[in-house]
Coordinates of C-alpha atoms in Angstrom, one line a residue:
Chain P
X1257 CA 0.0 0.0 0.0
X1258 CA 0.9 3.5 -0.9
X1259 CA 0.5 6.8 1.0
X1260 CA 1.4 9.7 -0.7
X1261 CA 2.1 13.3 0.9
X1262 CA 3.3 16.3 0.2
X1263 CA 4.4 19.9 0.7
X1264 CA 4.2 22.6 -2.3
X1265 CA 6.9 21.2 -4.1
X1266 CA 7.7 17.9 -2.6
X1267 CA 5.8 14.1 -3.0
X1268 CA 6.7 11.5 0.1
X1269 CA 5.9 8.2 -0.5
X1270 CA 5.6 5.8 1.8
X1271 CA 5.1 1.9 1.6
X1272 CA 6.6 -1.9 2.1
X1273 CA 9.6 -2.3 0.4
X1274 CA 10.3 1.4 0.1
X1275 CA 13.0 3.0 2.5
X1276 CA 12.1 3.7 5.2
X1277 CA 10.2 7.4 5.8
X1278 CA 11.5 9.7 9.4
X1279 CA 9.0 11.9 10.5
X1280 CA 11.3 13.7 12.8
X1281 CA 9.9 14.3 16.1
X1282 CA 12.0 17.7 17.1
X1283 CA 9.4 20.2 16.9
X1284 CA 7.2 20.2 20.5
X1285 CA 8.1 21.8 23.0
X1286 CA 6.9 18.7 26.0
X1287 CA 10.5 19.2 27.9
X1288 CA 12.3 22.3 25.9
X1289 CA 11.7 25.1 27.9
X1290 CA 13.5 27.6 25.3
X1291 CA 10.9 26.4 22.9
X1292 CA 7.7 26.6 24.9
X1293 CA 8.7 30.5 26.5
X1294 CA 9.5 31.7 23.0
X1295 CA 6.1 29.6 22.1
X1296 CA 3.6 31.7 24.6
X1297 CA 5.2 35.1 22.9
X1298 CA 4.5 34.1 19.3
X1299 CA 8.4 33.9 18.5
X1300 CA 9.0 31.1 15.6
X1301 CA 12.1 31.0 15.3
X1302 CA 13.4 28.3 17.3
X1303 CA 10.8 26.1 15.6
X1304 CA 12.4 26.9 12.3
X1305 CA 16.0 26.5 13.6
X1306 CA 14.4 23.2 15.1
X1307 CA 13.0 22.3 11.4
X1308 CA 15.9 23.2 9.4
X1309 CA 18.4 20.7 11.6
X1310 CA 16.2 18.2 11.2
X1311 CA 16.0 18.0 7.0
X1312 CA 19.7 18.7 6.9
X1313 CA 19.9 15.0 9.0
X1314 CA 17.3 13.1 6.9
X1315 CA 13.9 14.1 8.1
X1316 CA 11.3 13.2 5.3
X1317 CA 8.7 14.8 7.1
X1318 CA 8.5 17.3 10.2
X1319 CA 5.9 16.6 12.9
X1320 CA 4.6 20.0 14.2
X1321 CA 3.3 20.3 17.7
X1322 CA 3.1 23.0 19.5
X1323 CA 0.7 22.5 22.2
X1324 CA 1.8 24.0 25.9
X1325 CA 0.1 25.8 28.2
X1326 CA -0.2 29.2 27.5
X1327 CA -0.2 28.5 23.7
X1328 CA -3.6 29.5 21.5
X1329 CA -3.4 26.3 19.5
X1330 CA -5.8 28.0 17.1
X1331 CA -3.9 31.0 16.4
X1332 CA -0.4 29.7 16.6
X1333 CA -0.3 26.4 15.0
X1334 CA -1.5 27.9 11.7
X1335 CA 1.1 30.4 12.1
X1336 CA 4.1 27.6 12.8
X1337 CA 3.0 25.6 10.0
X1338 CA 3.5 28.8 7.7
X1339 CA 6.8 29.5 9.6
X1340 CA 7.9 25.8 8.9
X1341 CA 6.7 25.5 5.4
X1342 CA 8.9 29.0 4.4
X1343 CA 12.1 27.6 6.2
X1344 CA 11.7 23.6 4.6
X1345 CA 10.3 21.8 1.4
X1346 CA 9.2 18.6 3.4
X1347 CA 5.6 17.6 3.8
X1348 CA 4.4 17.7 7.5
X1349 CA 2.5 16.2 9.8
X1350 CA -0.1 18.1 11.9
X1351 CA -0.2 16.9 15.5
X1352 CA -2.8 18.3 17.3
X1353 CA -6.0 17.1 18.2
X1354 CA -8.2 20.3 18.7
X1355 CA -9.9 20.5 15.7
X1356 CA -10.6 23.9 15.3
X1357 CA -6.7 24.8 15.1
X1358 CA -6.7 21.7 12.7
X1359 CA -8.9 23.4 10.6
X1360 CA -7.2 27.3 10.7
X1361 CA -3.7 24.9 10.2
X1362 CA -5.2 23.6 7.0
X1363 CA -6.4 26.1 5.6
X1364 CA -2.8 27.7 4.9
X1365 CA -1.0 24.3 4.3
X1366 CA 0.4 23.9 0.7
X1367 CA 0.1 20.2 -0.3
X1368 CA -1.3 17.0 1.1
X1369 CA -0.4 17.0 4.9
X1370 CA -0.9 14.3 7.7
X1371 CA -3.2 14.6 10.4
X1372 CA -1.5 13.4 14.0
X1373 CA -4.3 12.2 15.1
X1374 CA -7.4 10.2 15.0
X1375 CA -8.0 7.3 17.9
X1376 CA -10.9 4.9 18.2
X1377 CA -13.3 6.6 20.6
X1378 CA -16.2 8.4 19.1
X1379 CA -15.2 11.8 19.9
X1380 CA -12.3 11.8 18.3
X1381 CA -13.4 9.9 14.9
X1382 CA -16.4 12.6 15.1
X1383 CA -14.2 15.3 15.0
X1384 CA -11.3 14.1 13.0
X1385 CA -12.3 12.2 10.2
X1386 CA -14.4 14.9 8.7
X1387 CA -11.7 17.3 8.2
X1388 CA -9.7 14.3 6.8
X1389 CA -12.1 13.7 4.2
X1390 CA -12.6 17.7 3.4
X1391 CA -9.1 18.5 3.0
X1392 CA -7.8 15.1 1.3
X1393 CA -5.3 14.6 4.2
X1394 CA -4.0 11.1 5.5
X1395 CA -4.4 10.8 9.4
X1396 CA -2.5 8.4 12.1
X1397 CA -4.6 6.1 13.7
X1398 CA -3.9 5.6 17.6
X1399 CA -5.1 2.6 18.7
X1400 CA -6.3 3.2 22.2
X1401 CA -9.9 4.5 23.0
X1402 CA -11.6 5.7 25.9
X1403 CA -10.4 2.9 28.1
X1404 CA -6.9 3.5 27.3
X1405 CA -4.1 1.7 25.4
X1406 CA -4.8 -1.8 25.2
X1407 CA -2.1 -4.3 26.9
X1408 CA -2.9 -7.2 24.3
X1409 CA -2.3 -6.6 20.7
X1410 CA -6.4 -8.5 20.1
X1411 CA -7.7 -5.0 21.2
X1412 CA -5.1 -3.0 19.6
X1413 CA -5.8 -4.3 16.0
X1414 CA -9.5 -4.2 16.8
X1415 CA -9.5 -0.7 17.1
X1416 CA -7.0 -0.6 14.1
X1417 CA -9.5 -2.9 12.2
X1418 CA -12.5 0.2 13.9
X1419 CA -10.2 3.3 12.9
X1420 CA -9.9 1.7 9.2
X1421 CA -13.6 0.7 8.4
X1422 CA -15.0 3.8 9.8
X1423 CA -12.4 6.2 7.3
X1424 CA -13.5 4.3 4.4
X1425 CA -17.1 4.5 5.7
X1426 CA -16.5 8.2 5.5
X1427 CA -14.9 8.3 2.3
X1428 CA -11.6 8.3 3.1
X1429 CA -9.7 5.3 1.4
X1430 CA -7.4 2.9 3.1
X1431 CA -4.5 3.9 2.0
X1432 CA -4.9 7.7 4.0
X1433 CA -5.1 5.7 7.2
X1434 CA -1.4 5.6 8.7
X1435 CA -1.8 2.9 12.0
X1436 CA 0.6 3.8 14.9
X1437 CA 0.4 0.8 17.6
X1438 CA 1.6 2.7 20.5
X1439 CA 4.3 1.2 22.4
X1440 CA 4.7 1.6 26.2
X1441 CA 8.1 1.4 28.5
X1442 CA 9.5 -2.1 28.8
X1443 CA 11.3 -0.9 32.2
X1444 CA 7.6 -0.8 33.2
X1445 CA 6.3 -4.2 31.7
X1446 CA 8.8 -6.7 30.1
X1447 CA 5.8 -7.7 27.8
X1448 CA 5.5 -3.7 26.3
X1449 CA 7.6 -4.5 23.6
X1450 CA 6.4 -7.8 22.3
X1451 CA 2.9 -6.5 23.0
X1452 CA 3.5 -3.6 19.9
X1453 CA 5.4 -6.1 17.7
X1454 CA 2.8 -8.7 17.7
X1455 CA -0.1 -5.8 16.7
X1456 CA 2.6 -4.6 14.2
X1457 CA 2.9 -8.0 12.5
X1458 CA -0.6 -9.1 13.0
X1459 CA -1.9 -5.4 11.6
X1460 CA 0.4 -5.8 8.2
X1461 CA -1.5 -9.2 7.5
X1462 CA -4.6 -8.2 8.4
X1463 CA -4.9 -4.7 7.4
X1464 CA -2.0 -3.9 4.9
X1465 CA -1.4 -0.1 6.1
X1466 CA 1.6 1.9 6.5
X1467 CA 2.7 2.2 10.0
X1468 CA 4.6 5.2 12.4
X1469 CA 5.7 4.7 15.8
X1470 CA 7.2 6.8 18.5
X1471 CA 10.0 4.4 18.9
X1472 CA 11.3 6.2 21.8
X1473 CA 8.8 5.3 24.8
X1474 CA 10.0 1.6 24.7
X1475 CA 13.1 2.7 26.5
X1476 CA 11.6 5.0 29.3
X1477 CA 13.7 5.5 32.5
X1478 CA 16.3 3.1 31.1
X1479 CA 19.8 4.4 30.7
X1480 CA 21.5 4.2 27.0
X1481 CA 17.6 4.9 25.6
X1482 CA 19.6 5.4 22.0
X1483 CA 21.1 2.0 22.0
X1484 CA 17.3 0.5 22.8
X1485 CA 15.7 2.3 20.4
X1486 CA 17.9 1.5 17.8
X1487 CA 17.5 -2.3 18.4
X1488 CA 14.0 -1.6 18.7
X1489 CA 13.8 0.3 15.4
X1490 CA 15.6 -2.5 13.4
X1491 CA 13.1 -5.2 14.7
X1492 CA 9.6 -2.6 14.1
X1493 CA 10.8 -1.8 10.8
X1494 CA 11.3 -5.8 9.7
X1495 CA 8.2 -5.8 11.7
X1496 CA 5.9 -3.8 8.9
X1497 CA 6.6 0.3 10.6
X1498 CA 7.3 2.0 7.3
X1499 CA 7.3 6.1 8.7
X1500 CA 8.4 5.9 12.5
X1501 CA 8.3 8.8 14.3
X1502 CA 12.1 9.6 15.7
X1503 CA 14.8 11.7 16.2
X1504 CA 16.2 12.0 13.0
X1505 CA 19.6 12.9 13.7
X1506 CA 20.0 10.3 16.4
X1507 CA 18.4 6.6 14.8
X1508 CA 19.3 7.5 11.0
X1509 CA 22.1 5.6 10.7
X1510 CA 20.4 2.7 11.8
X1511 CA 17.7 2.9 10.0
X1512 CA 19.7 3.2 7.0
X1513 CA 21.4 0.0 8.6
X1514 CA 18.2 -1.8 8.7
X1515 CA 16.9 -0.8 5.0
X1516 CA 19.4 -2.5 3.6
X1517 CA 19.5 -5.7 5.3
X1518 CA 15.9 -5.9 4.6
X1519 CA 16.5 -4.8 0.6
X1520 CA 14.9 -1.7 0.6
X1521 CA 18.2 -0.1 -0.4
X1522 CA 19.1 -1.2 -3.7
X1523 CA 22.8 -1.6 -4.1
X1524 CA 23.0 0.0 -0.6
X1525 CA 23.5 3.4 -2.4
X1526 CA 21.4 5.3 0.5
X1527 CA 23.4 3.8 3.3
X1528 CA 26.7 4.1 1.3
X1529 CA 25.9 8.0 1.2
X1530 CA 24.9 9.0 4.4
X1531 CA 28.6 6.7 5.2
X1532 CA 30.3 9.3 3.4
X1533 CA 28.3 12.2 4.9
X1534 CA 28.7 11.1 7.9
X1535 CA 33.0 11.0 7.7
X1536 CA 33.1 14.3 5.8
X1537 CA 31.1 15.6 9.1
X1538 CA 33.7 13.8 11.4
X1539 CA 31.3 12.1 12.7
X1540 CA 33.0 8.7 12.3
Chain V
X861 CA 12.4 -26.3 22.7
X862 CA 15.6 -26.2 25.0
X863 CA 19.0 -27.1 23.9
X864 CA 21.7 -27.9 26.8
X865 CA 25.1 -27.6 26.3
X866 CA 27.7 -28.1 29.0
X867 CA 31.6 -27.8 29.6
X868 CA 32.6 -30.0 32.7
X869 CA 31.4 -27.3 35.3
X870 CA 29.0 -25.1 33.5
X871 CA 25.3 -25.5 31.6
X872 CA 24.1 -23.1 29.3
X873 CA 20.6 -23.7 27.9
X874 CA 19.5 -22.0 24.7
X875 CA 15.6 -21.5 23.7
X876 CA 12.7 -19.4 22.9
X877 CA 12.4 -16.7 25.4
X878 CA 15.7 -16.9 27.1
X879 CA 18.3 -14.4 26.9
X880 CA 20.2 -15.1 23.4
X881 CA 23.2 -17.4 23.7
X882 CA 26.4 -15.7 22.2
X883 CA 29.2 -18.2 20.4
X884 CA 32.1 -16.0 20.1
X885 CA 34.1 -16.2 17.0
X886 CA 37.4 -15.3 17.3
X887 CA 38.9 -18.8 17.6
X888 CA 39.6 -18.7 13.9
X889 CA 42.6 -18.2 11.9
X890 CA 41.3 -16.8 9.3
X891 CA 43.0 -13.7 8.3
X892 CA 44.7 -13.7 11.6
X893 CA 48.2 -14.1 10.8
X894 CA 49.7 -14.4 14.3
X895 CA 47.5 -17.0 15.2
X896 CA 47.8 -19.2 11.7
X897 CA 51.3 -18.7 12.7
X898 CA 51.7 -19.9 16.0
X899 CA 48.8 -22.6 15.2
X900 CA 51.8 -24.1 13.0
X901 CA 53.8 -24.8 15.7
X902 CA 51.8 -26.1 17.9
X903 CA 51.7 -23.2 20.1
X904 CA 48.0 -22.4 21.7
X905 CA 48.9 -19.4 23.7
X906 CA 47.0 -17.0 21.9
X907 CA 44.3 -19.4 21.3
X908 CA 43.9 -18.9 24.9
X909 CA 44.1 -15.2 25.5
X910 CA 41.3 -15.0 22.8
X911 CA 38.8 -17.4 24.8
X912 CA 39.7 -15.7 27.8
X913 CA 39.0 -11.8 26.1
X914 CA 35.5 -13.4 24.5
X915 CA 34.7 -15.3 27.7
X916 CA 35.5 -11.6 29.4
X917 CA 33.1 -10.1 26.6
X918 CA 30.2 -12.2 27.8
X919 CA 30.2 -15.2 24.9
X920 CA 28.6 -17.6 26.5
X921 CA 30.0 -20.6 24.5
X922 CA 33.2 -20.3 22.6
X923 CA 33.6 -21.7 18.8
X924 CA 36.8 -23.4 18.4
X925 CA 38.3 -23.6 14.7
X926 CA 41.9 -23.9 13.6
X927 CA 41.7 -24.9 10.2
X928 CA 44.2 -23.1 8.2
X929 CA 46.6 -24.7 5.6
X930 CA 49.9 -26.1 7.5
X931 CA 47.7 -27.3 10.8
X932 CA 46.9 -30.9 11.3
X933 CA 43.4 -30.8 12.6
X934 CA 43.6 -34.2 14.1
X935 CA 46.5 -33.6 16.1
X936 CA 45.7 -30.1 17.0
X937 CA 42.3 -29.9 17.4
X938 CA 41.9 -32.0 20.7
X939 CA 45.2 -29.7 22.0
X940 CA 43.5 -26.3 21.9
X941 CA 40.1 -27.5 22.7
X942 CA 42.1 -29.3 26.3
X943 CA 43.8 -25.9 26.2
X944 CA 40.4 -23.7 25.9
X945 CA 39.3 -25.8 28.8
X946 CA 41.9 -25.4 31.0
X947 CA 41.7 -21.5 30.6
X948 CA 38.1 -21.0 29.9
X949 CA 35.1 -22.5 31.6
X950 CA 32.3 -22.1 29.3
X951 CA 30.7 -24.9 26.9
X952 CA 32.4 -25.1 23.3
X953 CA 31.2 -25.4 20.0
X954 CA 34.0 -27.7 17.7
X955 CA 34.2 -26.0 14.4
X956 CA 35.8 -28.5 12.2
X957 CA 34.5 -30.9 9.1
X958 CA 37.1 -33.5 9.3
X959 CA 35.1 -36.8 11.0
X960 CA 38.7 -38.3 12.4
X961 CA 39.6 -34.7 14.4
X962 CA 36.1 -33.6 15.4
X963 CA 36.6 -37.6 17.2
X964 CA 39.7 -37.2 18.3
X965 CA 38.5 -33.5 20.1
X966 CA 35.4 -35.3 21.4
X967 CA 37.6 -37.9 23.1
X968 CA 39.0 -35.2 25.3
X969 CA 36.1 -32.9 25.7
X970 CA 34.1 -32.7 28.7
X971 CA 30.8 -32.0 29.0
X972 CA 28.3 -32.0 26.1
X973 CA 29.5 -29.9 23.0
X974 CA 28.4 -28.3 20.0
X975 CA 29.6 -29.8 16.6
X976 CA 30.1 -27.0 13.9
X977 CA 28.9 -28.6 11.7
X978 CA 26.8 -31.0 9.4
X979 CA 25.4 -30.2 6.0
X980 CA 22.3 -31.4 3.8
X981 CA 24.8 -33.4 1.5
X982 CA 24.9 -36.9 2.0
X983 CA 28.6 -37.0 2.7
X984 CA 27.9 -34.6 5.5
X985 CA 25.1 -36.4 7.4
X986 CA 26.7 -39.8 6.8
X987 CA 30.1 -39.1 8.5
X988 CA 28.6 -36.5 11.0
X989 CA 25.4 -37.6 12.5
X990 CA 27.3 -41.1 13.8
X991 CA 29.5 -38.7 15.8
X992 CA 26.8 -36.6 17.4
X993 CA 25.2 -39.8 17.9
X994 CA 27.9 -41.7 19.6
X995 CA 29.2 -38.9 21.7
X996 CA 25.3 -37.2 23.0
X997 CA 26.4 -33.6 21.5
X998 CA 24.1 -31.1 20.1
X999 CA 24.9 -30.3 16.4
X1000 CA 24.4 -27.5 13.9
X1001 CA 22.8 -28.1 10.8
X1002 CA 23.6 -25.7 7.8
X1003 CA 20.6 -25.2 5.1
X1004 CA 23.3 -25.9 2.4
X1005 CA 23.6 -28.7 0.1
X1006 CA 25.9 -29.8 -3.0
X1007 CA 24.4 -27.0 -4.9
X1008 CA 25.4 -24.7 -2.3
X1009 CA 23.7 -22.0 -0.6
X1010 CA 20.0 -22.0 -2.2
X1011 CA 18.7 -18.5 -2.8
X1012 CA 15.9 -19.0 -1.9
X1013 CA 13.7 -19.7 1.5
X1014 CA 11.7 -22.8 0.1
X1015 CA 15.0 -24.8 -0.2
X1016 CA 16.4 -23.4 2.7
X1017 CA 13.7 -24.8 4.6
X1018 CA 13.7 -28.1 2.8
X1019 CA 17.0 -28.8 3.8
X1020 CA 17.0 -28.0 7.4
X1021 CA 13.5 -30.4 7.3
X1022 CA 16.2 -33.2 5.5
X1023 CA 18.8 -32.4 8.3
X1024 CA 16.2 -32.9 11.5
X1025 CA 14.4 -36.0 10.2
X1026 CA 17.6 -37.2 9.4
X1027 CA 19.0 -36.5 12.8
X1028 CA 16.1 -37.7 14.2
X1029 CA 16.0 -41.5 12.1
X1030 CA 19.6 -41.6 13.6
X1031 CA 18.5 -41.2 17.4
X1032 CA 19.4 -37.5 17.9
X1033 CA 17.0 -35.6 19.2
X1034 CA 15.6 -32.8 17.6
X1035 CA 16.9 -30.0 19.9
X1036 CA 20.0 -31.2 19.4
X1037 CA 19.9 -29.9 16.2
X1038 CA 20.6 -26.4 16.0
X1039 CA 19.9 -24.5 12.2
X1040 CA 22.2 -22.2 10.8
X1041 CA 20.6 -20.4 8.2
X1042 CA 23.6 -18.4 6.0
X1043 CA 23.6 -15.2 5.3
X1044 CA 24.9 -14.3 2.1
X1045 CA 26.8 -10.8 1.5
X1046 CA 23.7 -8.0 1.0
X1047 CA 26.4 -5.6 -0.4
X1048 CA 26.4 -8.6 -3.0
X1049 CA 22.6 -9.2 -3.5
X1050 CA 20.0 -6.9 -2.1
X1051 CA 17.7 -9.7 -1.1
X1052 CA 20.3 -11.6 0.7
X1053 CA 19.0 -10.1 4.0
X1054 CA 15.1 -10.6 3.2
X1055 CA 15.3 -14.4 2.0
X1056 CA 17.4 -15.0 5.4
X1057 CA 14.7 -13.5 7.3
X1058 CA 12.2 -15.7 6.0
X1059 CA 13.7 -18.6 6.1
X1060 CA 14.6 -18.4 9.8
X1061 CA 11.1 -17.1 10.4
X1062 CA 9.9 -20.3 8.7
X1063 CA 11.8 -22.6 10.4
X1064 CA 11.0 -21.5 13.6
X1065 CA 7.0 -21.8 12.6
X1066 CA 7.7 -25.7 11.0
X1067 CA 10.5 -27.1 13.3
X1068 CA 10.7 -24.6 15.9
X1069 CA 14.2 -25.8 16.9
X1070 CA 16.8 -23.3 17.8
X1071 CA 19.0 -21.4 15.3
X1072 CA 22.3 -19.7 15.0
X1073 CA 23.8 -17.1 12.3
X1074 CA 26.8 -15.5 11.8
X1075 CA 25.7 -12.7 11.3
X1076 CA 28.9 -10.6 10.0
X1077 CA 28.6 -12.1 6.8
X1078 CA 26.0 -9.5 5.5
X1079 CA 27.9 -6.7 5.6
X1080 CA 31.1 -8.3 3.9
X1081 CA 32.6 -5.4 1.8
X1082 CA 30.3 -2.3 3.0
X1083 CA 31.3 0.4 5.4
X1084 CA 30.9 0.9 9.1
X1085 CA 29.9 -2.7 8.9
X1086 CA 29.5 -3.1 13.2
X1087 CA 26.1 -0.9 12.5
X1088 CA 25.0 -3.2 9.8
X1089 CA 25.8 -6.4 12.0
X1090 CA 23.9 -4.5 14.5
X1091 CA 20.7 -4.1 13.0
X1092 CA 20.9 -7.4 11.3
X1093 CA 21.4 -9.0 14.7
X1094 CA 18.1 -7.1 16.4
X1095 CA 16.4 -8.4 13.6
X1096 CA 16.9 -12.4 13.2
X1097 CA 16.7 -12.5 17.1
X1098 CA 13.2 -11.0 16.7
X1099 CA 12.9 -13.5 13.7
X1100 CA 13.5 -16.6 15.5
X1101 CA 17.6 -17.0 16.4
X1102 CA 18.6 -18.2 19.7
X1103 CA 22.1 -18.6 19.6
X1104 CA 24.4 -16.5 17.3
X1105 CA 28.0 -16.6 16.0
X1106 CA 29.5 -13.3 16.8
X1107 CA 32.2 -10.7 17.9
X1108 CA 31.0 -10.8 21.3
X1109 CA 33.1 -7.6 22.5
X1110 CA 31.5 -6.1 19.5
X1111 CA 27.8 -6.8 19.4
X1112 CA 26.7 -7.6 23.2
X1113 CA 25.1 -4.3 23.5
X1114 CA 22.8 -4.4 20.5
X1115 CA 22.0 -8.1 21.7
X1116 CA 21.1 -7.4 24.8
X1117 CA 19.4 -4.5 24.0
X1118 CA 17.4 -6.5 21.6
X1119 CA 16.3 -8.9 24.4
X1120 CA 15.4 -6.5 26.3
X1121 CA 12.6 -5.3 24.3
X1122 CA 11.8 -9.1 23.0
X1123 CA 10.8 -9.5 26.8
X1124 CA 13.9 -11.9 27.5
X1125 CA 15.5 -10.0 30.3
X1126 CA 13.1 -9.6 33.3
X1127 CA 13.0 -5.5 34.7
X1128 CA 16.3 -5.4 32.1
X1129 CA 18.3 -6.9 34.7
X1130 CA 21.3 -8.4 32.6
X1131 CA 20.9 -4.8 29.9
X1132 CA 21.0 -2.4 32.8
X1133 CA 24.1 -4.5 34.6
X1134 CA 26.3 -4.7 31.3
X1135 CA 25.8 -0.9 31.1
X1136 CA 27.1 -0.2 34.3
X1137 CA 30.1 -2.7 33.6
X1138 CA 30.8 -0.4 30.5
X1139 CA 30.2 2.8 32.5
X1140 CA 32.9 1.1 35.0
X1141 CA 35.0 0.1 32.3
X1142 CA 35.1 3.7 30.5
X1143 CA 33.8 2.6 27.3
X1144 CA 30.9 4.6 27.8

């Protein structure tokens, strides 16, 4: 399956078999401080700063959330979206879940965007879905509901399976739905881990859709976090996650790593160049 | 299904679940000079130091192979594998294809082994089996016949099928027969990684015995190839292996990183303790 996005002048594809697509993760400002002050007083420009290093390391697309307290979601995310969309050419992916800033956000976005998010209560697909269908967006599909996220991966590809039927009930096709299985810390609950895997896998056979993941909450109050999510990466990739959600400048390498042992790098020409990019930065 | 392996002090057990077994490599002239060198003349000093830095590393069973042109197997393979015991503690696999020094090492070896290895060609089973027969060790069985390496997962399959029931008609039990899958070079053939995958993934779902990898092989002629191995490794232990050949030094990290989040290392007990040894050790 296929979902396409885009910015003014730039198509993302994403789908099995393709490399792998980063939605970096950088712009929200839960834990920057800098970001969130300079938020509340309508300055951009560490959200630009923010979205520039992140294309220059790989991002394909730029998550933009900007929800903190003190922040008009309504007024300001419309305004960071312009902000972002002057400073990079990369689609992005709106990540907000008030739907009247949705709408002010889409109504200046240049392209096809993605829609962070939709989740499997009725309030949400209520709100969401509409606007997904008006604007001709995609939209990531939590699955968790009102009673939370699920511990077994039956309930999470049910409300997968729910998330899915009720888009294309509202016009939307498959193909705009973007599943994201949620994973919890596995410092918590040694199962957390197996727990997404299994709806990963079971969700690709059942459902066929693309797949993101915040890769980083596996690893939760565990020390070296980068070496986990790396390892976790590798496996949810090979698992059927085709856009994670990451730090760009932090896991690219290992995506890159896992694309080509799992042949969506022909000739290894991608991993081969960000080699060389990566010793002409000293990085290695 | 369980496979125990034992020196004459020590049991390791590999299977589904459990913390992944490492089998370090570095016994293994191959394009070590020194050691071809000092192999010649009978001298097993450095032999030793190796086991000792793997054993160090956390390899959890030690491959022993000194096949290099100028070394009498049958002579010298019982003398390092009577020197590895005397200096290492851990269970050892016997890396050698030669019927009259894999007997001759068996002679001296105590504790149940691991033979290294049989193939699907008749020669193979017919002068192997008998041995892992007579003397109760586990074996591993390589999904390779006269043809070679198949390239694809069907045959693959096939022949580790050939190799249990063929182990099993000869009274060996079938988690004494541990698959080794082969990886072929990806650098090489961009689905070298993907048919790999599946066939391990298949096996695990027909025979459901336990399965090892060298997994350095797929990076052969590519760059920063510990990051490839890396990946590579998160991904077959997800798929299904128990028990890999490895650079232990090299790859214990990602490994235990990787069974942390596969739910084989209860509260990341083993993960957090090797990362304080490397915090201790200055390496991080």
């Amino acid at each position: 399956m296929r979902t396409k996005l885009s910015s003014a002048t730039k198509e993302v594809i994403i789908g099995d078999g393709l490399p792998t697509v980063l939605i970096g993760e950088r712009i929200n400002p839960t834990g920057k401080k800098e970001m969130a002050e300079t938020l509340k007083v309508g300055n951009l420009e560490i959200i630009c700063k923010v979205a520039l290093a992140q294309v220059q390391a790989g991002a394909d697309i730029l998550d933009v959330n900007i929800n903190t307290f003190g922040v008009d979601e309504v007024t300001m995310l419309p305004q960071a979206v312009q902000a972002v969309m002057e400073t990079v050419d990369v689609p992005l992916c709106l990540d907000c879940t008030n739907p009247k800033a949705l709408e002010a956000a889409l109504k200046v976005y240049k392209g096809k965007p993605l829609i962070n998010s939709v989740s499997g209560e009725e309030q949400s697909l209520a709100k969401i879905l509409p606007l997904v269908r008006e604007y001709g967006t995609a939209v990531i599909g939590l699955t968790q509901d009102s009673d939370g996220i699920p511990g077994d991966s039956e309930r999470r590809v049910a409300i997968a399976q729910k998330i899915v039927e009720r888009a294309e009930a509202a016009g939307i096709p498959r193909e705009d739905v973007i599943i994201d299985c949620l994973s919890l810390a596995v410092g918590a609950d040694t199962r957390a881990g197996l727990v997404t895997i299994d709806s990963i896998q079971r969700i690709k056979a059942e459902l066929g859709v693309n797949m993101t993941l915040g890769a980083s909450n596996i690893s939760f109050g565990l020390p070296d976090r980068n070496l986990l999510n790396s390892a976790f990466l590798a496996i949810i990739i090979a698992a059927g996650v085709t856009c994670p959600i990451v730090d760009t400048a932090k896991v690219r390498p290992i995506v890159l790593a896992a694309d080509l042992v799992l042949g969506h790098d022909k000739r290894g020409r991608r991993y081969t160049e960000a080699y060389r990019q990566r010793q002409d930065a000293g990085s290695i």
